[in-house]
CSV table of C-alpha atoms in Angstrom, one decimal:
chain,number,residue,atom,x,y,z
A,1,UNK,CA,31.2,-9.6,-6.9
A,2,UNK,CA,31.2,-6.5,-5.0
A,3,UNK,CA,29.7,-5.6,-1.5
A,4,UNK,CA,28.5,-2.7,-0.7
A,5,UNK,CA,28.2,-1.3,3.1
A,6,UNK,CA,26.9,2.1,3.7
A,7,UNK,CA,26.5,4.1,6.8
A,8,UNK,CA,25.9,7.2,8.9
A,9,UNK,CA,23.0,8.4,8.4
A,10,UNK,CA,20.5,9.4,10.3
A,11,UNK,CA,18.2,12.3,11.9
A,12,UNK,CA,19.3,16.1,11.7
A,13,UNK,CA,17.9,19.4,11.7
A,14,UNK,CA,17.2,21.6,8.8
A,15,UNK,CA,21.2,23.5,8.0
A,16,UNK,CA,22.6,20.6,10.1
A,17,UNK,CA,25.8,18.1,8.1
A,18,UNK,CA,25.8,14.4,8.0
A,19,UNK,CA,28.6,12.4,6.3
A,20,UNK,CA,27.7,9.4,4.8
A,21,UNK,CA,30.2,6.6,4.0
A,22,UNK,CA,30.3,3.1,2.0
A,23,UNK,CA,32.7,0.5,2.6
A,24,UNK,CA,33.0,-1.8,-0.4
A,25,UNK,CA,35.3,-5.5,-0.1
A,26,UNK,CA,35.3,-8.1,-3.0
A,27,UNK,CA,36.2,-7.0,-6.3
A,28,UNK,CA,38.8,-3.9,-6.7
A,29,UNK,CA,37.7,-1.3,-5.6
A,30,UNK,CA,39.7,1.1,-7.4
A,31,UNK,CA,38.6,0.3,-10.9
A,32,UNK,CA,34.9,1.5,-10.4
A,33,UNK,CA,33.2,4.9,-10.6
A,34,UNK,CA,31.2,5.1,-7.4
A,35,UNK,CA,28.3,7.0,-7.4
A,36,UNK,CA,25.1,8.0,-4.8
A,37,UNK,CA,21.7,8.0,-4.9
A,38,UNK,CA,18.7,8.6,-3.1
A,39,UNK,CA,15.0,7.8,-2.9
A,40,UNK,CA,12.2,9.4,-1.1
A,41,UNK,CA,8.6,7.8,0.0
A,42,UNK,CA,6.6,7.3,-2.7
A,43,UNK,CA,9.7,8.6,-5.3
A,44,UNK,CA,11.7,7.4,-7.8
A,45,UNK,CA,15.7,6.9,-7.1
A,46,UNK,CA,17.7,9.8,-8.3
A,47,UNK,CA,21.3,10.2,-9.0
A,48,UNK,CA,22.5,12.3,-6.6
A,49,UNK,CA,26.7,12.8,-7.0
A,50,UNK,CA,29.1,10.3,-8.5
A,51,UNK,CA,33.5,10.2,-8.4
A,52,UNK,CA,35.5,8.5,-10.9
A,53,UNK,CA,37.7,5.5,-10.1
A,54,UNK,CA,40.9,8.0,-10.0
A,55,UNK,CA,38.7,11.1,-8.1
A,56,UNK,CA,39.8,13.4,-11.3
A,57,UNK,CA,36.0,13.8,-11.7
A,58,UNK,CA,33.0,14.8,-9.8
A,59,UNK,CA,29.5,15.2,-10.8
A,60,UNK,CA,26.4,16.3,-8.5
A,61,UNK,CA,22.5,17.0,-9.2
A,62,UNK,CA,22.1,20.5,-9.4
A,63,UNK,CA,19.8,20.5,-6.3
A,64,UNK,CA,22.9,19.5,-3.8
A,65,UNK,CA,25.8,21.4,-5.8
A,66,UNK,CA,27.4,23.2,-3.3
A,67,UNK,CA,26.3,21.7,-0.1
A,68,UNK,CA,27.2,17.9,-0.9
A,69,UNK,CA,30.8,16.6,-1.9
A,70,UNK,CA,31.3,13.1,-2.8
A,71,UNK,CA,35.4,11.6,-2.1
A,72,UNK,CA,36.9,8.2,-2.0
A,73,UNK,CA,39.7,6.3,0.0
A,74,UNK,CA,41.1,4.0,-2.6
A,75,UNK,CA,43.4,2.7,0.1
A,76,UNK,CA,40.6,2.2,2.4
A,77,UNK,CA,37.9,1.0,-0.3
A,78,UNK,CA,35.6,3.3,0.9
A,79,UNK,CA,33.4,6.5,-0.6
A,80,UNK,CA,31.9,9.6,1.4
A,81,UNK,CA,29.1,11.9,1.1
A,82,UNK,CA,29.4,15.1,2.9
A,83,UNK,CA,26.2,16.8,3.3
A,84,UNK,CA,25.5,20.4,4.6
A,85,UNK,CA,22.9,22.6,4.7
A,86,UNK,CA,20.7,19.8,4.6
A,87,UNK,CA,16.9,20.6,3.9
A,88,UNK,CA,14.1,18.5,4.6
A,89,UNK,CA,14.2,17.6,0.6
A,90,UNK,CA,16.9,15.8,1.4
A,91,UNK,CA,15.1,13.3,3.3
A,92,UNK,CA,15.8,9.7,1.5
A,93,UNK,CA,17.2,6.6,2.0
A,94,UNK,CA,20.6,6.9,0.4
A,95,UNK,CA,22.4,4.1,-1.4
A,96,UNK,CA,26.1,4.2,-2.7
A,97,UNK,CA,27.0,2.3,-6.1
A,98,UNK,CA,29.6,0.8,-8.4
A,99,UNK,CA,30.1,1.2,-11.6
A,100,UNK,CA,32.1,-0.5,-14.6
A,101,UNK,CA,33.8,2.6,-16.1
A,102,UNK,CA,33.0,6.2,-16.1
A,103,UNK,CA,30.6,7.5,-13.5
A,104,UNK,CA,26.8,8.2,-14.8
A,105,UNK,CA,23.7,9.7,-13.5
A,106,UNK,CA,21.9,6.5,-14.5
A,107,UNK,CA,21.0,4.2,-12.0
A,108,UNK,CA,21.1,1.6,-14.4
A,109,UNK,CA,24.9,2.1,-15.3
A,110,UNK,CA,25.3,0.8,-11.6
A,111,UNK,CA,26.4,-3.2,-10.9
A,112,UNK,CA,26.5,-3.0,-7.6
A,113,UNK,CA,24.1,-1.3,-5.1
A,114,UNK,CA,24.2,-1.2,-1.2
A,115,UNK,CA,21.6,-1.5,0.8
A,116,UNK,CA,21.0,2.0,1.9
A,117,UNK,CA,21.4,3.8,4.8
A,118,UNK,CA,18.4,6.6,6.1
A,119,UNK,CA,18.6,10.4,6.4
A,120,UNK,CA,15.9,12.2,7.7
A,121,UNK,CA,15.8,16.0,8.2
A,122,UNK,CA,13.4,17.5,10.3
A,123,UNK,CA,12.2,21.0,9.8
């Protein structure tokens, strides 16, 4: 088993940066792809970035490429999401997962989930 404890989000003005992170204890750590998502009212969850077990490899949506990085802390068991230039699109309650393997866009690919952590951006 893995848990899966994400925080720092919150409320922040349109342009404004908010770094999300996810502390994870039970299994280790450093054998998973972690990944992000995100879901808005009313939405679907979406993939939004994911980081291989070794941080070789990054992926992001196209619609946050440039303003969001994903990073882990093997040593600390822990995952980030930088956010700038946030937009109100952004709005979402983000969750951070694990993965057996590579990293995927596929929410399904995911074993473990958190239990999400809200960001809102006002315009």
């Amino acid at each position: 088993q893995m848990q899966l404890v994400e925080s720092g989000g919150g409320l922040v003005q349109a342009g404004g940066s908010l770094r999300l992170s996810c502390a994870a204890s039970g299994r280790t750590f450093r054998t998973f792809a972690m990944g992000w998502f995100r879901q808005a009212p009313g939405k679907e969850r979406e993939f939004v970035a994911t980081i291989s077990a070794n941080s070789m490899t990054t992926y992001y949506t196209d619609s946050v490429k440039g303003r969001f990085t994903i990073s882990r802390d093997n040593g600390k068991n822990s995952v980030h999401l930088q956010m700038n230039e946030l937009e109100p699109a952004d709005t979402a309650v983000y969750y951070c997962a694990a993965a057996f393997g590579s990293g995927s866009t596929r929410s399904l690919d995911y074993t473990y989930w958190g239990q999400g952590t809200q960001v809102t951006v006002s315009s």
